[in-house]
Amino acid sequence: MKCGIVGLPNVGKSTLFNCLSKAKAQSANFPFCTIEPNIGIITVPDGRLNSLAELCKPERVIPTTVEIVDIAGLVKGASKGEGLGNKFLANIRETDAIIHVLRCFDDENVVHVDGQINPVRDKEIIDTELQLRDLETVESRIQKVQKQAQTGGDKQAKVAYEVLLRYKVALEQGKAARTVILNTKDEQTVAAEMFLLTNKPVMYVCNVDENSAIKGNQYTQQIIAAVENENAQVLILAAKTEAEITELDSYEERQMFLQEIGLQESGVARLIKSAYSLLNLKTFLTAGADEVRAWTFVAGSKAPQCAGVIHSDFEKGFIRAEVIKYVDFVALGSESACRDAGKLYVEGKEYLVQDGDIMHFRFNV
């Protein structure tokens, strides 16, 4: 699963990505790697791993990860191919969610591409380009399915046509596709197959100065008001300050720095967690003497699908899942203690896995 970082030039996008590229600093000694200069696999901070490691004394601790892509800065006219427009839009299409960085700070030493600070306008520039490209896609698909939907007996074509018309109306009104309410599972399936840019979940990251890192400022208030009907997340952080934090050598120094400016957790750590949530992802855990590990699953998954995250054979030959709640494991101290206390639950194929479940799968292939 992949998040793309987008934004106009000089909004702090690259600074933020560079902070994320050093995200191991926020996760103690957890591993980190970079695939390319603009792609990073970032560990997701999870204090539960540390607690389990203290109890199990494993040989290794492996966190879960999310992929972050730094996408080239966009300019007005991208939908018509201006600047790196076509490449920019193609890169967004390949992501599962969008992190949209907005400049919400004043600094006369950092030139704004449009001359003055106006994050709502900046947001609308990128929104408009994405909406224009989506409108082209929608109109093209309407032409393909209209006749089939109106004269044929193809139920799926009819559903697609009706959804496309609603998308067209929303996009022409300057709204994102994700604001369109889908009433049935068939509509949701059709919509997912369209891969519209403005249908992707989005998080607006307000890049502020250090003094505004806790409560925000007038710019962040404007953004919060502008997106209240968008079904989108808003996160406030100071990228320049985050860059200073990542340069500190030790975990203790970083925590001291955060306390001095009044933060309990770094903005980068909050962003990674929010990106994970934005992708509708949850974590189940495995714990033993060999390994304590976090595994990613899509919220709403059942036990066999989660077993398949570890290995396809686990899903094919799924028999049952043995589940311990994280709070019970930490309170009692071990799997055997949980078993003795009746806190180990045996679940079947219909069990909906919960975030933080400690799982052991039984299977036979």
Coordinates of N, CA and C in Angstrom, one line a residue, residues 126-318:
I126 N -4.3 22.4 -7.0 CA -4.1 20.9 -7.2 C -5.4 20.2 -7.3
D127 N -6.4 20.6 -6.5 CA -7.7 19.9 -6.6 C -8.3 20.1 -8.0
T128 N -8.2 21.3 -8.6 CA -8.7 21.6 -9.9 C -8.1 20.7 -10.9
E129 N -6.8 20.6 -10.9 CA -6.0 19.8 -11.9 C -6.5 18.3 -11.8
L130 N -6.6 17.8 -10.6 CA -7.1 16.4 -10.4 C -8.5 16.2 -10.9
Q131 N -9.3 17.2 -10.6 CA -10.7 17.1 -11.0 C -10.9 17.2 -12.5
L132 N -10.1 18.1 -13.2 CA -10.1 18.2 -14.6 C -9.7 16.8 -15.3
R133 N -8.7 16.2 -14.7 CA -8.3 14.9 -15.3 C -9.4 13.9 -15.1
D134 N -10.0 13.9 -13.9 CA -11.1 12.9 -13.6 C -12.3 13.2 -14.5
L135 N -12.6 14.4 -14.7 CA -13.7 14.8 -15.6 C -13.5 14.2 -17.0
E136 N -12.3 14.3 -17.5 CA -11.9 13.7 -18.8 C -12.2 12.2 -18.8
T137 N -11.7 11.6 -17.7 CA -11.9 10.1 -17.6 C -13.4 9.7 -17.5
V138 N -14.2 10.5 -16.7 CA -15.6 10.2 -16.6 C -16.3 10.4 -17.9
E139 N -16.1 11.5 -18.6 CA -16.8 11.8 -19.8 C -16.5 10.7 -20.9
S140 N -15.2 10.3 -20.9 CA -14.8 9.2 -21.8 C -15.5 7.9 -21.6
R141 N -15.7 7.6 -20.3 CA -16.3 6.3 -19.9 C -17.9 6.4 -20.1
I142 N -18.4 7.6 -19.9 CA -19.8 7.8 -20.2 C -20.2 7.4 -21.6
Q143 N -19.3 7.9 -22.5 CA -19.5 7.6 -24.0 C -19.5 6.1 -24.3
K144 N -18.7 5.4 -23.5 CA -18.5 3.9 -23.7 C -19.7 3.1 -23.2
V145 N -20.3 3.6 -22.1 CA -21.3 2.7 -21.5 C -22.7 3.2 -21.7
Q146 N -22.9 4.5 -22.2 CA -24.2 5.1 -22.2 C -25.2 4.2 -23.1
K147 N -24.8 3.9 -24.3 CA -25.7 3.1 -25.1 C -26.1 1.8 -24.5
Q148 N -25.0 1.1 -24.0 CA -25.2 -0.2 -23.4 C -26.1 -0.1 -22.2
A149 N -26.0 0.9 -21.4 CA -26.8 1.1 -20.2 C -28.3 1.4 -20.5
Q150 N -28.5 2.2 -21.6 CA -29.8 2.7 -21.9 C -30.6 1.7 -22.7
T151 N -30.0 0.9 -23.5 CA -30.7 0.0 -24.4 C -30.5 -1.5 -24.2
G152 N -29.4 -1.8 -23.5 CA -29.1 -3.2 -23.2 C -29.6 -3.7 -21.9
G153 N -29.4 -5.0 -21.6 CA -29.8 -5.5 -20.3 C -28.6 -5.7 -19.4
D154 N -27.6 -5.0 -19.6 CA -26.4 -5.2 -18.8 C -26.6 -4.3 -17.5
K155 N -26.8 -5.1 -16.4 CA -27.0 -4.4 -15.1 C -25.8 -3.6 -14.7
Q156 N -24.6 -4.2 -14.9 CA -23.4 -3.5 -14.4 C -23.2 -2.2 -15.2
A157 N -23.5 -2.2 -16.5 CA -23.3 -1.0 -17.3 C -24.3 0.1 -16.8
K158 N -25.5 -0.3 -16.4 CA -26.5 0.6 -15.9 C -26.0 1.3 -14.6
V159 N -25.5 0.4 -13.7 CA -25.0 1.0 -12.5 C -23.8 1.9 -12.7
A160 N -22.9 1.5 -13.6 CA -21.7 2.3 -13.9 C -22.1 3.6 -14.5
Y161 N -23.1 3.6 -15.4 CA -23.6 4.8 -16.1 C -24.2 5.8 -15.0
E162 N -25.0 5.3 -14.1 CA -25.6 6.2 -13.1 C -24.5 6.8 -12.2
V163 N -23.5 6.0 -11.8 CA -22.5 6.5 -10.9 C -21.6 7.5 -11.7
L164 N -21.4 7.3 -12.9 CA -20.6 8.2 -13.7 C -21.3 9.5 -13.9
L165 N -22.6 9.5 -14.0 CA -23.4 10.8 -14.2 C -23.3 11.6 -12.9
R166 N -23.3 10.9 -11.7 CA -23.2 11.6 -10.4 C -21.8 12.2 -10.2
Y167 N -20.8 11.4 -10.7 CA -19.4 11.9 -10.6 C -19.3 13.1 -11.5
K168 N -19.9 13.1 -12.7 CA -19.7 14.2 -13.6 C -20.3 15.5 -13.0
V169 N -21.5 15.4 -12.4 CA -22.1 16.5 -11.8 C -21.2 17.1 -10.7
A170 N -20.7 16.2 -9.8 CA -19.8 16.7 -8.7 C -18.6 17.3 -9.2
L171 N -17.9 16.7 -10.2 CA -16.7 17.3 -10.7 C -16.9 18.6 -11.4
E172 N -18.0 18.7 -12.1 CA -18.3 20.0 -12.8 C -18.6 21.1 -11.8
Q173 N -19.0 20.7 -10.5 CA -19.2 21.7 -9.5 C -18.0 22.0 -8.7
G174 N -16.8 21.4 -9.1 CA -15.6 21.6 -8.4 C -15.4 20.8 -7.1
K175 N -16.1 19.7 -7.1 CA -16.0 18.8 -5.9 C -15.3 17.5 -6.3
A176 N -14.7 16.9 -5.3 CA -13.9 15.7 -5.5 C -14.9 14.5 -5.6
A177 N -14.4 13.5 -6.3 CA -15.3 12.3 -6.5 C -15.6 11.6 -5.2
R178 N -14.7 11.7 -4.2 CA -15.0 11.0 -3.0 C -16.1 11.7 -2.2
T179 N -16.6 12.8 -2.6 CA -17.8 13.4 -1.9 C -19.1 12.8 -2.4
V180 N -19.1 12.1 -3.5 CA -20.3 11.4 -4.0 C -20.6 10.2 -3.1
I181 N -21.8 10.1 -2.6 CA -22.2 9.0 -1.7 C -22.6 7.8 -2.6
L182 N -22.0 6.7 -2.3 CA -22.3 5.4 -3.0 C -23.2 4.6 -2.1
N183 N -24.4 4.2 -2.6 CA -25.4 3.6 -1.8 C -25.4 2.1 -1.7
T184 N -24.8 1.4 -2.7 CA -24.9 0.0 -2.7 C -23.5 -0.6 -2.9
K185 N -23.3 -1.9 -2.7 CA -22.0 -2.5 -2.9 C -21.7 -2.6 -4.3
D186 N -22.7 -2.7 -5.2 CA -22.4 -2.7 -6.7 C -21.9 -1.3 -7.1
E187 N -22.4 -0.2 -6.5 CA -21.9 1.1 -6.9 C -20.5 1.3 -6.4
Q188 N -20.2 0.7 -5.2 CA -18.8 0.8 -4.6 C -17.8 0.1 -5.5
T189 N -18.3 -1.1 -6.0 CA -17.4 -2.0 -6.8 C -17.1 -1.3 -8.1
V190 N -18.1 -0.7 -8.8 CA -17.9 0.0 -10.0 C -17.0 1.2 -9.8
A191 N -17.2 2.0 -8.7 CA -16.4 3.2 -8.5 C -15.0 2.8 -8.3
A192 N -14.7 1.7 -7.6 CA -13.3 1.3 -7.3 C -12.6 1.0 -8.6
E193 N -13.3 0.5 -9.6 CA -12.7 0.1 -10.9 C -12.4 1.3 -11.8
M194 N -12.9 2.4 -11.4 CA -12.7 3.7 -12.2 C -11.3 4.3 -11.9
F195 N -10.8 4.1 -10.7 CA -9.5 4.6 -10.3 C -9.4 6.1 -10.5
L196 N -10.4 6.8 -10.1 CA -10.4 8.3 -10.2 C -9.4 8.9 -9.1
L197 N -8.7 9.9 -9.6 CA -7.7 10.5 -8.7 C -8.3 11.2 -7.5
T198 N -9.5 11.8 -7.6 CA -10.1 12.5 -6.5 C -11.0 11.6 -5.7
N199 N -11.0 10.3 -6.0 CA -11.7 9.3 -5.2 C -10.7 8.7 -4.1
K200 N -9.4 9.0 -4.2 CA -8.5 8.5 -3.3 C -8.6 9.2 -1.9
P201 N -8.5 8.5 -0.8 CA -8.5 9.2 0.5 C -7.3 10.2 0.5
V202 N -7.6 11.3 1.2 CA -6.6 12.4 1.2 C -6.4 12.9 2.6
M203 N -5.1 13.2 2.9 CA -4.8 13.9 4.2 C -4.1 15.2 3.9
Y204 N -4.6 16.3 4.4 CA -4.0 17.6 4.1 C -3.0 17.8 5.3
V205 N -1.8 18.0 5.0 CA -0.7 18.3 6.0 C -0.4 19.8 5.9
C206 N -0.7 20.5 7.0 CA -0.5 21.9 7.1 C 0.9 22.1 7.7
N207 N 1.8 22.6 6.8 CA 3.2 22.8 7.2 C 3.3 24.2 7.8
V208 N 3.6 24.2 9.2 CA 3.5 25.5 9.9 C 4.9 25.8 10.5
D209 N 5.1 27.0 11.1 CA 6.3 27.3 11.8 C 6.2 26.7 13.2
E210 N 7.4 26.7 13.9 CA 7.5 25.9 15.1 C 6.5 26.5 16.2
N211 N 6.2 27.8 16.2 CA 5.3 28.3 17.2 C 3.9 27.9 17.0
S212 N 3.6 27.4 15.8 CA 2.2 27.0 15.5 C 2.0 25.5 15.4
A213 N 3.1 24.7 15.8 CA 3.1 23.3 15.7 C 2.0 22.6 16.6
I214 N 1.6 23.2 17.7 CA 0.7 22.6 18.6 C -0.8 23.0 18.3
K215 N -1.0 24.3 18.2 CA -2.4 24.8 18.0 C -2.7 25.2 16.6
G216 N -1.7 25.3 15.7 CA -2.0 25.8 14.4 C -2.0 27.3 14.3
N217 N -2.6 27.9 13.2 CA -2.6 29.4 13.1 C -3.8 29.7 12.2
Q218 N -3.8 30.9 11.7 CA -5.0 31.3 10.9 C -5.1 30.6 9.6
Y219 N -3.9 30.2 9.0 CA -3.9 29.4 7.8 C -4.5 28.0 8.0
T220 N -4.1 27.4 9.1 CA -4.6 26.0 9.3 C -6.1 26.1 9.6
Q221 N -6.6 27.2 10.2 CA -8.0 27.3 10.5 C -8.8 27.4 9.2
Q222 N -8.2 28.1 8.2 CA -8.8 28.3 6.9 C -8.9 26.9 6.2
I223 N -7.9 26.1 6.3 CA -7.9 24.8 5.6 C -8.9 23.9 6.3
I224 N -9.0 23.9 7.6 CA -9.9 23.0 8.3 C -11.4 23.4 7.9
A225 N -11.6 24.7 7.7 CA -13.0 25.1 7.3 C -13.2 24.7 5.9
A226 N -12.2 24.8 5.0 CA -12.3 24.6 3.6 C -12.6 23.1 3.3
V227 N -12.1 22.2 4.1 CA -12.3 20.7 3.8 C -13.3 20.0 4.7
E228 N -14.1 20.8 5.5 CA -15.0 20.1 6.4 C -16.0 19.2 5.8
N229 N -16.3 19.4 4.5 CA -17.3 18.5 3.8 C -16.6 17.5 2.9
E230 N -15.3 17.4 3.0 CA -14.6 16.6 2.0 C -14.3 15.1 2.4
N231 N -14.6 14.8 3.7 CA -14.3 13.5 4.2 C -12.8 13.2 4.1
A232 N -12.0 14.2 4.6 CA -10.5 14.2 4.5 C -10.0 14.5 5.9
Q233 N -8.7 14.0 6.1 CA -8.0 14.3 7.4 C -7.2 15.5 7.3
V234 N -6.9 16.2 8.4 CA -6.0 17.4 8.4 C -5.0 17.1 9.6
L235 N -3.7 17.3 9.2 CA -2.7 17.1 10.2 C -1.8 18.4 10.2
I236 N -1.4 18.9 11.4 CA -0.6 20.1 11.5 C 0.8 19.6 12.0
L237 N 1.8 20.0 11.3 CA 3.2 19.8 11.7 C 4.1 20.9 11.2
A238 N 5.3 21.0 11.8 CA 6.3 22.0 11.4 C 7.5 21.2 10.7
A239 N 7.5 21.1 9.4 CA 8.5 20.3 8.7 C 9.9 20.7 9.0
K240 N 10.2 22.0 9.2 CA 11.5 22.5 9.5 C 12.0 22.0 10.8
T241 N 11.1 22.1 11.8 CA 11.3 21.6 13.1 C 11.5 20.1 13.1
E242 N 10.7 19.4 12.4 CA 10.9 17.9 12.3 C 12.2 17.5 11.7
A243 N 12.7 18.4 10.8 CA 14.1 18.1 10.2 C 15.1 18.3 11.2
E244 N 15.0 19.2 12.1 CA 15.9 19.4 13.2 C 15.9 18.3 14.2
I245 N 14.7 17.7 14.4 CA 14.6 16.6 15.4 C 15.3 15.4 14.8
T246 N 15.1 15.1 13.5 CA 15.7 13.9 12.9 C 17.3 14.0 12.9
E247 N 17.8 15.2 13.0 CA 19.3 15.3 13.0 C 19.9 15.0 14.4
L248 N 19.1 14.9 15.4 CA 19.6 14.6 16.8 C 20.0 13.1 16.8
D249 N 21.1 12.9 17.6 CA 21.7 11.5 17.6 C 20.9 10.5 18.3
S250 N 20.4 10.8 19.4 CA 19.7 9.8 20.3 C 18.2 9.9 20.4
Y251 N 17.6 8.8 20.8 CA 16.1 8.9 21.0 C 15.8 9.8 22.2
E252 N 16.7 9.8 23.2 CA 16.5 10.6 24.4 C 16.5 12.1 24.1
E253 N 17.5 12.5 23.2 CA 17.6 13.8 22.8 C 16.4 14.3 22.0
R254 N 15.9 13.4 21.2 CA 14.7 13.8 20.4 C 13.5 14.0 21.3
Q255 N 13.3 13.1 22.3 CA 12.2 13.2 23.2 C 12.3 14.5 24.0
M256 N 13.5 14.8 24.4 CA 13.7 16.1 25.2 C 13.4 17.3 24.4
F257 N 13.8 17.3 23.1 CA 13.4 18.4 22.2 C 11.9 18.5 22.0
L258 N 11.2 17.4 21.9 CA 9.8 17.4 21.7 C 9.1 18.0 23.0
Q259 N 9.6 17.6 24.1 CA 9.0 18.1 25.4 C 9.2 19.6 25.5
E260 N 10.4 20.1 25.1 CA 10.7 21.5 25.2 C 9.7 22.4 24.4
I261 N 9.3 21.8 23.2 CA 8.4 22.6 22.4 C 6.9 22.2 22.6
G262 N 6.7 21.3 23.6 CA 5.3 21.0 24.1 C 4.6 19.9 23.3
L263 N 5.4 19.0 22.6 CA 4.8 17.9 21.9 C 5.1 16.6 22.6
Q264 N 4.2 15.7 22.6 CA 4.4 14.4 23.2 C 4.9 13.4 22.1
E265 N 4.6 13.7 20.9 CA 5.1 12.8 19.8 C 5.4 13.6 18.6
S266 N 6.4 13.2 17.8 CA 6.8 14.0 16.6 C 5.7 14.0 15.6
G267 N 5.7 15.1 14.8 CA 4.7 15.2 13.7 C 4.9 14.1 12.7
V268 N 6.2 13.7 12.4 CA 6.4 12.6 11.5 C 5.8 11.3 12.0
A269 N 5.9 11.0 13.2 CA 5.3 9.8 13.8 C 3.8 9.8 13.6
R270 N 3.2 11.0 13.9 CA 1.8 11.2 13.8 C 1.3 11.0 12.3
L271 N 2.2 11.6 11.4 CA 1.8 11.5 10.0 C 1.9 10.0 9.5
I272 N 2.9 9.3 10.0 CA 3.0 7.9 9.5 C 1.8 7.1 10.0
K273 N 1.4 7.3 11.3 CA 0.2 6.6 11.8 C -1.0 7.0 11.1
S274 N -1.2 8.3 10.8 CA -2.3 8.8 10.1 C -2.4 8.2 8.7
A275 N -1.2 8.1 8.0 CA -1.2 7.6 6.7 C -1.6 6.1 6.7
Y276 N -1.2 5.4 7.7 CA -1.6 4.0 7.9 C -3.1 3.9 8.0
S277 N -3.7 4.8 8.9 CA -5.1 4.8 9.0 C -5.8 5.3 7.8
L278 N -5.2 6.2 7.1 CA -5.8 6.7 5.8 C -6.0 5.6 4.8
L279 N -5.1 4.7 4.8 CA -5.2 3.5 3.9 C -6.1 2.4 4.4
N280 N -6.8 2.7 5.5 CA -7.7 1.7 6.1 C -7.0 0.5 6.6
L281 N -5.8 0.6 7.1 CA -5.0 -0.5 7.5 C -5.0 -0.7 9.0
K282 N -4.9 -1.9 9.5 CA -4.8 -2.2 10.9 C -3.6 -3.2 11.1
T283 N -3.4 -3.5 12.3 CA -2.2 -4.3 12.6 C -2.6 -5.5 13.6
F284 N -2.2 -6.7 13.2 CA -2.3 -7.8 14.1 C -0.8 -8.2 14.4
L285 N -0.6 -8.9 15.5 CA 0.7 -9.2 16.0 C 1.0 -10.7 16.2
T286 N 2.2 -11.1 16.1 CA 2.7 -12.4 16.5 C 3.8 -12.2 17.5
A287 N 3.8 -13.1 18.5 CA 4.8 -12.9 19.6 C 5.3 -14.2 20.0
G288 N 6.7 -14.3 20.1 CA 7.3 -15.5 20.6 C 8.8 -15.3 20.8
A289 N 9.5 -16.3 21.2 CA 10.9 -16.2 21.5 C 11.7 -15.9 20.3
D290 N 11.3 -16.4 19.1 CA 12.0 -16.1 17.9 C 11.8 -14.7 17.4
E291 N 10.5 -14.2 17.4 CA 10.2 -13.0 16.8 C 8.9 -12.4 17.4
V292 N 9.0 -11.1 17.5 CA 7.8 -10.2 17.7 C 7.6 -9.4 16.5
R293 N 6.4 -9.5 15.9 CA 6.2 -8.9 14.6 C 4.8 -8.3 14.4
A294 N 4.8 -7.2 13.7 CA 3.5 -6.5 13.4 C 3.2 -6.9 11.9
W295 N 1.9 -7.2 11.7 CA 1.5 -7.5 10.3 C 0.3 -6.6 9.9
T296 N 0.3 -6.2 8.7 CA -0.7 -5.3 8.2 C -1.8 -6.0 7.6
F297 N -3.1 -5.6 7.9 CA -4.2 -6.1 7.2 C -5.2 -5.0 7.0
V298 N -6.1 -5.2 6.0 CA -7.1 -4.2 5.7 C -8.3 -4.4 6.7
A299 N -8.7 -3.3 7.3 CA -9.8 -3.3 8.3 C -11.0 -4.0 7.8
G300 N -11.5 -4.9 8.6 CA -12.7 -5.7 8.2 C -12.3 -7.1 7.7
S301 N -11.1 -7.4 7.7 CA -10.6 -8.7 7.2 C -11.0 -9.8 8.2
K302 N -11.2 -11.0 7.7 CA -11.5 -12.2 8.6 C -10.2 -13.0 8.8
A303 N -10.3 -13.9 9.7 CA -9.1 -14.6 10.2 C -8.3 -15.3 9.0
P304 N -9.0 -16.0 8.1 CA -8.3 -16.6 7.0 C -7.5 -15.6 6.1
Q305 N -8.1 -14.5 5.8 CA -7.4 -13.5 5.0 C -6.1 -13.0 5.8
C306 N -6.2 -12.8 7.1 CA -5.1 -12.3 7.8 C -4.0 -13.4 7.9
A307 N -4.4 -14.7 8.0 CA -3.5 -15.8 7.9 C -2.7 -15.7 6.6
G308 N -3.4 -15.4 5.5 CA -2.8 -15.3 4.2 C -1.8 -14.2 4.1
V309 N -1.8 -13.2 5.0 CA -0.8 -12.1 5.0 C 0.5 -12.7 5.4
I310 N 0.6 -13.7 6.2 CA 1.8 -14.4 6.6 C 2.3 -15.3 5.5
H311 N 1.4 -16.1 5.0 CA 1.7 -17.1 3.9 C 0.4 -17.6 3.3
S312 N 0.4 -17.7 2.0 CA -0.8 -18.1 1.3 C -1.2 -19.5 1.7
D313 N -0.3 -20.4 2.1 CA -0.7 -21.7 2.6 C -1.5 -21.6 3.9
F314 N -1.2 -20.6 4.7 CA -2.0 -20.4 6.0 C -3.5 -20.2 5.7
E315 N -3.7 -19.4 4.6 CA -5.1 -19.1 4.2 C -5.8 -20.3 3.6
K316 N -5.0 -21.0 2.7 CA -5.6 -22.2 2.0 C -6.0 -23.3 2.9
G317 N -5.1 -23.5 3.9 CA -5.4 -24.6 4.8 C -5.9 -24.2 6.2
F318 N -6.5 -23.0 6.3 CA -6.9 -22.5 7.5 C -7.8 -23.4 8.3

